[in-house]
Amino acid sequence: MRVVFAGTPEPAVPSLRRLIESERHDVVAVVTRPDAVAGRGRKVTRSPIGALADEHGIPVLTPRRPSEPEFIAQLTELAPDCCPVVAYGALLPQRVLDIPRFGWINLHFSLLPAWRGAAPVQAAIDAGDEITGASTFLIEAGLDTGPVFGVITEKIAVTDTAGSLLGKLAETGAHLLETTLDGVEDGTLHAVPQPTDGVSYAPKVAAEDGHIRWDLPALAISRRIRAVTPAPGAWTEVNGTRLKLGPVEMVEEALPERVIEVRKSGVFVGTATTAVRLDQVQPQGKRMMAALDWARGARLQPGAVVE
């Protein structure tokens, strides 16, 4: 069937690529967020979805708001049968939702109704969930409230970061989205309303959410760091300077809360329970490096603390 794909970041790329390669579906256009300034060079950059569409000669629509009359007219003229969505990043008005005859089908990276919202993968790791997954559902006016077509599950490894887990879900979710479109077109797949219990929300993660609270237990700190890695990133302050943190290792012995201890075996920080060992860190203006290399250069005084 004729589809107009809506998406923006890298996790949406496997789904678009799969639909481009599909023999059953014809991607007649993509909708993505407008080009934005990114990177150290502050250059105006196409979104990953826009760039992939350009490679394949697919028209790219970049409305600032999906409610713009020009965009609505363009979409109406394209006459899509369905609009698959993966992390597009903007709310769709009802007038736009009504255009495709099979509606807008969203691939969401959680087991709905758990973790509705912008950051489901980060929320699942932060909460200590053992299992997560992805769901395809029909978009309606509410926030991720529409009836569900299908789900896949994924075990969360103790070493998973938001980046690694999202990468896995993006690949398996792409297959789920394609098979959902197949079933909808064939009339063999019908959406089922979400249950009313088990609802939870995952708001967008801000940079401040990466500021580590060392008065929390080591397990909670480890989860939070993995949840915000790679973006927006975990960080703390040492001697008034921000230090970005990679995932940490929990150890059995305790140290005074917030105190940094440098040993031959590593750099350790006290929490509300047991200590954690820092692995990779990134001082401001520098590259990621081993925590021991940073500590040697930082010339930390005995009793130095993280803030």
PDB file of N, CA and C in Angstrom, residues 6 12 15 23 54 76 124 157 185 192 216 240 253 277 297:
ATOM      1  N   ALA A   6       6.564   8.800   8.851  1.00  0.00           N
ATOM      2  CA  ALA A   6       6.896   9.944   9.695  1.00  0.00           C
ATOM      3  C   ALA A   6       7.874   9.517  10.778  1.00  0.00           C
ATOM      4  N   ALA A  12      14.539   5.537  14.214  1.00  0.00           N
ATOM      5  CA  ALA A  12      13.483   5.350  13.219  1.00  0.00           C
ATOM      6  C   ALA A  12      14.020   4.805  11.902  1.00  0.00           C
ATOM      7  N   SER A  15      13.229   1.100  10.596  1.00  0.00           N
ATOM      8  CA  SER A  15      11.847   0.933  10.134  1.00  0.00           C
ATOM      9  C   SER A  15      11.661   1.500   8.735  1.00  0.00           C
ATOM     10  N   GLU A  23       8.512  -5.294  -0.627  1.00  0.00           N
ATOM     11  CA  GLU A  23       7.883  -5.478  -1.933  1.00  0.00           C
ATOM     12  C   GLU A  23       6.391  -5.171  -1.885  1.00  0.00           C
ATOM     13  N   ASP A  54      16.498  11.093   1.245  1.00  0.00           N
ATOM     14  CA  ASP A  54      17.249  11.750   0.165  1.00  0.00           C
ATOM     15  C   ASP A  54      18.057  10.730  -0.635  1.00  0.00           C
ATOM     16  N   THR A  76      -2.768  15.370   1.733  1.00  0.00           N
ATOM     17  CA  THR A  76      -4.023  14.987   1.075  1.00  0.00           C
ATOM     18  C   THR A  76      -3.785  14.600  -0.377  1.00  0.00           C
ATOM     19  N   ALA A 124      12.225   2.768  31.521  1.00  0.00           N
ATOM     20  CA  ALA A 124      12.261   1.342  31.858  1.00  0.00           C
ATOM     21  C   ALA A 124      13.561   0.967  32.555  1.00  0.00           C
ATOM     22  N   ALA A 157      19.230  -6.203  29.676  1.00  0.00           N
ATOM     23  CA  ALA A 157      20.465  -6.706  30.279  1.00  0.00           C
ATOM     24  C   ALA A 157      20.966  -5.726  31.337  1.00  0.00           C
ATOM     25  N   GLU A 185      -3.284  -4.301   6.010  1.00  0.00           N
ATOM     26  CA  GLU A 185      -3.670  -4.297   4.596  1.00  0.00           C
ATOM     27  C   GLU A 185      -4.478  -5.538   4.235  1.00  0.00           C
ATOM     28  N   VAL A 192      -6.476  -3.915  19.427  1.00  0.00           N
ATOM     29  CA  VAL A 192      -7.182  -4.233  20.671  1.00  0.00           C
ATOM     30  C   VAL A 192      -6.980  -3.077  21.653  1.00  0.00           C
ATOM     31  N   LEU A 216      21.692   8.726  46.820  1.00  0.00           N
ATOM     32  CA  LEU A 216      20.853   7.585  46.470  1.00  0.00           C
ATOM     33  C   LEU A 216      21.651   6.287  46.586  1.00  0.00           C
ATOM     34  N   GLY A 240      34.080  22.073  41.243  1.00  0.00           N
ATOM     35  CA  GLY A 240      33.381  23.100  40.485  1.00  0.00           C
ATOM     36  C   GLY A 240      33.369  22.901  38.987  1.00  0.00           C
ATOM     37  N   GLU A 253      32.125  -2.901  49.062  1.00  0.00           N
ATOM     38  CA  GLU A 253      32.514  -2.102  50.221  1.00  0.00           C
ATOM     39  C   GLU A 253      31.896  -0.707  50.194  1.00  0.00           C
ATOM     40  N   ARG A 277      32.475   2.038  41.255  1.00  0.00           N
ATOM     41  CA  ARG A 277      33.760   2.304  40.601  1.00  0.00           C
ATOM     42  C   ARG A 277      33.494   2.968  39.264  1.00  0.00           C
ATOM     43  N   GLY A 297      45.466  13.191  36.398  1.00  0.00           N
ATOM     44  CA  GLY A 297      45.633  14.551  35.890  1.00  0.00           C
ATOM     45  C   GLY A 297      44.930  15.596  36.728  1.00  0.00           C
TER      46      GLY A 297
END
